[in-house]
Amino acid sequence: MTGTAATALAEVLSERDVHFLGLLERRVATAGRTNRPSGTLFDLERIAHVIDSDQPEIVFQPIVELASGAVVGYEALSRFRCEPSRSPDVWFAQASRVGLGIELELKAVRSALEVLGELPRCAFLSINVSAPTLCSAGLEAVLAAVPGDRVVLELTEHQRIEDYDRLNAAMAQFREGGFRLAVDDAGTGCAGFSHILKVSPDVIKLDRTITRSIDLHTARQDMATSLAALARGLGATVVAEGIETDSELDALAGIGVHEGQGYLFGRPATRPWEVLDANTSTAR
């Protein structure tokens, strides 16, 4: 698009329209160079519209210290209230495929950070980012004025990491600012022992497939015990996801898991801290 044409468009279109057209123009050019399959242009337009809308909605789930029951943090989770109805993982995967993955993640991060000042001072905020986003200049800009000691960067395992040196260099800069790194879904997919050793996280989050009915399954207990031992060697905190019963909680606490989240403590909600006192033990 020429400068003259862009100026003419700006006079008749809203700022939102111009922003959307800019996104679309850049990605269409990329699609032409990479010979993307048919149907991608429609996907591209759909993701660009999501980025330019009020989506995703951000909800927050409390993270609890198992020993005391106190809420110590909140994980920010994306929810897409638009068509087609599908999981956040699918939305982010499609955004990545059409070249808008970082843009969509950064929008979710910015939305999550808007409430940081509302959280109890003793509570941290955990935000999900992929390796490409963690290494991007965009994330560095978004977090430039954010107090690092209040934020955990939760590395998702949906994309295989190709360059650990680059990832660790980026994380080293964030750690200088007080940010912590968490490995999500530990024990499944790409988040195995080798991956954990390569990134040396501050927080290891046990996947819910390990947590579910852990009180009844020796193999799951063994896996959690191994990950807890690895965490001790790294000086990392262990967080269990998907805790739903007191029996699961007791088993995890006995293994040495430090913190947890799940329906037992609270479902994801818009502002759960308005009804949960971070200094009060959660009823069991």
XYZ file of C-alpha atoms in Angstrom:
284
model
C 0.000 0.000 0.000
C 1.442 3.381 -0.985
C 1.765 6.280 1.417
C -0.909 8.261 -0.442
C -3.367 5.378 -0.338
C -2.736 4.803 3.344
C -3.385 8.477 4.064
C -6.639 8.381 2.130
C -7.770 5.287 4.006
C -6.933 6.845 7.350
C -9.274 9.730 6.577
C -12.329 7.481 6.136
C -11.572 4.502 8.356
C -11.315 4.262 12.106
C -7.991 3.664 13.815
C -9.141 0.082 14.498
C -9.879 -0.499 10.813
C -6.489 0.825 9.755
C -4.759 -1.352 12.373
C -6.590 -4.448 11.123
C -5.782 -3.694 7.491
C -2.133 -3.245 8.383
C -2.044 -6.649 10.083
C -3.795 -8.255 7.158
C -1.561 -6.636 4.563
C 1.642 -7.773 6.271
C 0.431 -11.345 6.713
C -0.969 -11.648 3.200
C 2.436 -10.659 1.858
C 4.052 -13.287 4.058
C 1.519 -15.904 2.964
C 2.328 -15.212 -0.681
C 6.042 -15.689 -0.119
C 5.658 -18.933 1.806
C 2.975 -20.553 -0.396
C 0.580 -21.102 2.509
C -2.193 -23.642 1.845
C -5.648 -22.532 0.721
C -7.938 -21.554 3.584
C -5.134 -19.840 5.489
C -6.252 -16.386 4.377
C -9.622 -16.965 6.039
C -7.865 -18.139 9.218
C -5.596 -15.116 9.057
C -8.530 -12.743 8.804
C -10.287 -14.453 11.713
C -7.226 -14.228 13.995
C -6.590 -10.615 12.994
C -10.190 -9.756 13.922
C -9.717 -11.446 17.318
C -6.575 -9.399 17.966
C -8.442 -6.239 17.023
C -11.444 -7.076 19.242
C -11.927 -7.348 23.000
C -10.764 -10.979 22.926
C -9.387 -12.946 24.621
C -11.085 -12.464 27.961
C -8.676 -13.026 30.854
C -9.680 -15.008 33.921
C -7.561 -15.810 36.948
C -7.166 -18.971 39.023
C -5.735 -18.839 42.549
C -2.470 -20.607 43.371
C -2.321 -21.805 46.967
C 0.492 -22.710 49.334
C -0.358 -26.293 50.323
C 1.125 -26.123 53.822
C -0.875 -23.082 54.929
C -3.747 -22.844 52.468
C -2.883 -19.205 51.765
C -3.343 -17.798 48.267
C 0.109 -16.796 47.017
C -0.601 -16.031 43.368
C -2.929 -16.160 40.384
C -2.497 -17.673 36.945
C -3.894 -15.605 34.080
C -5.828 -17.764 31.599
C -7.287 -16.775 28.231
C -10.886 -17.477 27.281
C -12.252 -16.825 23.804
C -15.947 -15.870 23.849
C -16.319 -15.900 20.086
C -17.003 -18.260 17.211
C -15.973 -20.904 16.517
C -16.187 -22.292 20.024
C -12.888 -24.033 20.778
C -10.162 -24.234 23.375
C -7.586 -21.470 23.916
C -4.830 -23.876 22.823
C -6.463 -24.201 19.405
C -6.822 -20.425 19.016
C -3.169 -19.813 19.884
C -1.987 -22.676 17.667
C -3.897 -21.285 14.699
C -2.536 -17.791 15.372
C 0.972 -19.241 15.323
C 0.337 -21.040 12.036
C -0.747 -17.833 10.280
C 2.110 -15.788 11.737
C 0.157 -13.897 14.414
C 1.038 -16.034 17.414
C 3.246 -13.473 19.136
C 0.746 -10.664 18.527
C -2.109 -12.662 20.075
C -0.017 -13.725 23.067
C 1.169 -10.173 23.698
C -2.415 -8.943 23.675
C -3.301 -11.544 26.316
C -0.249 -10.554 28.384
C -1.143 -6.857 28.247
C -4.725 -7.606 29.285
C -3.552 -9.753 32.212
C -1.129 -7.104 33.437
C -3.894 -4.516 33.621
C -5.040 -6.012 36.933
C -1.607 -6.430 38.515
C -2.166 -3.375 40.693
C -5.390 -4.886 42.044
C -3.760 -8.082 43.333
C -2.894 -8.392 46.997
C 0.708 -7.225 47.413
C 1.799 -10.685 48.570
C 0.398 -12.392 45.446
C 2.255 -12.896 42.174
C 0.785 -13.072 38.673
C 1.663 -16.021 36.417
C 1.307 -15.374 32.674
C 1.638 -17.905 29.853
C 4.105 -17.304 27.013
C 5.567 -19.482 24.283
C 9.289 -19.602 23.570
C 9.008 -17.330 20.482
C 7.119 -14.727 22.522
C 9.538 -14.949 25.438
C 12.394 -14.241 23.029
C 10.604 -11.383 21.272
C 11.360 -7.689 21.551
C 7.618 -7.206 21.988
C 7.517 -8.974 25.342
C 10.545 -7.047 26.540
C 8.728 -3.806 25.708
C 5.488 -4.900 27.394
C 7.313 -5.875 30.611
C 9.698 -2.917 30.679
C 7.841 -1.052 33.424
C 6.456 -4.096 35.249
C 7.839 -5.053 38.700
C 9.475 -8.389 37.982
C 9.110 -9.720 41.503
C 5.325 -9.783 40.970
C 5.359 -11.833 37.751
C 6.118 -15.438 36.779
C 6.646 -16.160 33.081
C 5.061 -19.545 32.480
C 6.679 -21.239 29.476
C 4.086 -23.240 27.554
C 5.119 -26.575 26.070
C 2.973 -26.512 22.932
C 5.861 -25.612 20.622
C 9.125 -27.493 20.546
C 12.055 -25.256 21.429
C 14.693 -25.175 18.717
C 17.188 -22.745 20.261
C 17.730 -23.124 24.000
C 20.693 -20.751 23.974
C 18.504 -17.926 22.693
C 15.741 -18.789 25.152
C 18.091 -18.840 28.132
C 19.733 -15.568 27.053
C 16.333 -13.898 26.902
C 15.330 -15.318 30.266
C 18.602 -14.212 31.841
C 17.656 -10.619 31.034
C 14.218 -11.013 32.544
C 15.679 -12.616 35.672
C 17.857 -9.539 36.131
C 14.591 -7.654 36.471
C 13.281 -10.074 39.100
C 11.038 -12.209 36.881
C 10.811 -15.952 37.512
C 10.472 -18.707 34.911
C 8.022 -21.593 35.217
C 7.847 -24.728 33.089
C 4.226 -25.606 32.387
C 2.780 -29.131 32.048
C 5.884 -30.808 33.468
C 5.983 -34.538 32.895
C 4.131 -34.494 29.567
C 4.759 -33.602 25.924
C 7.867 -31.498 25.400
C 8.169 -30.681 29.107
C 10.217 -33.712 30.134
C 13.300 -33.946 32.324
C 15.693 -32.942 29.539
C 13.699 -29.790 28.797
C 13.561 -28.856 32.478
C 17.317 -29.287 32.881
C 17.992 -27.149 29.814
C 15.973 -24.164 31.058
C 16.601 -24.578 34.814
C 13.278 -23.017 35.844
C 12.381 -21.337 39.110
C 8.995 -23.077 39.138
C 7.998 -26.552 37.903
C 4.266 -27.049 37.304
C 3.030 -30.630 37.397
C 0.562 -31.415 34.640
C -2.974 -32.295 35.701
C -2.585 -35.768 34.174
C -0.112 -36.486 36.981
C -2.212 -34.802 39.655
C -5.520 -36.464 38.776
C -6.253 -39.296 41.270
C -2.584 -39.283 42.312
C -3.639 -40.700 45.678
C -4.731 -43.878 43.854
C -1.922 -44.364 41.329
C 1.599 -45.372 42.351
C 3.069 -44.520 38.938
C 1.789 -40.942 39.180
C 3.165 -40.657 42.690
C 6.547 -41.874 41.442
C 6.548 -39.314 38.617
C 5.643 -36.479 40.982
C 8.293 -37.631 43.461
C 10.949 -37.608 40.727
C 9.962 -34.122 39.580
C 9.947 -32.891 43.184
C 13.463 -34.286 43.657
C 14.601 -32.575 40.466
C 13.082 -29.327 41.709
C 14.992 -29.579 44.977
C 18.223 -29.977 43.033
C 17.423 -26.875 40.990
C 16.158 -24.874 43.945
C 12.757 -24.633 42.236
C 9.227 -24.467 43.592
C 6.802 -27.256 42.600
C 3.209 -26.341 41.739
C 0.561 -28.988 41.032
C -2.216 -28.150 38.576
C -5.735 -29.571 38.587
C -6.161 -30.431 42.270
C -9.803 -31.333 42.857
C -9.958 -33.463 46.011
C -8.576 -33.414 49.547
C -7.044 -36.835 48.924
C -5.057 -35.508 45.961
C -3.979 -32.525 48.055
C -2.760 -34.723 50.922
C -0.832 -37.008 48.564
C 0.876 -34.079 46.820
C 1.768 -32.370 50.086
C 3.273 -35.633 51.332
C 5.439 -35.877 48.209
C 6.830 -32.400 48.793
C 4.811 -30.267 46.385
C 4.842 -26.663 47.580
C 1.882 -25.025 45.863
C -1.201 -25.995 43.905
C -4.205 -24.821 41.943
C -7.442 -26.426 40.865
C -11.159 -26.527 41.501
C -10.548 -27.519 45.129
C -9.289 -23.976 45.743
C -11.189 -22.021 43.125
C -12.264 -21.999 39.503
C -10.890 -19.407 37.102
C -12.840 -16.162 37.522
C -12.673 -12.545 36.428
C -11.459 -11.139 39.768
C -11.298 -13.945 42.356
C -9.223 -11.871 44.789
C -12.325 -9.789 45.484
C -13.793 -12.805 47.292
C -10.616 -14.560 48.418
C -8.448 -12.935 51.063
C -4.807 -13.739 50.229
C -3.917 -13.637 53.904
C -6.638 -16.061 54.982
C -6.305 -19.810 54.800
C -8.553 -21.466 52.265
C -11.148 -23.696 53.879
C -10.596 -27.401 53.182
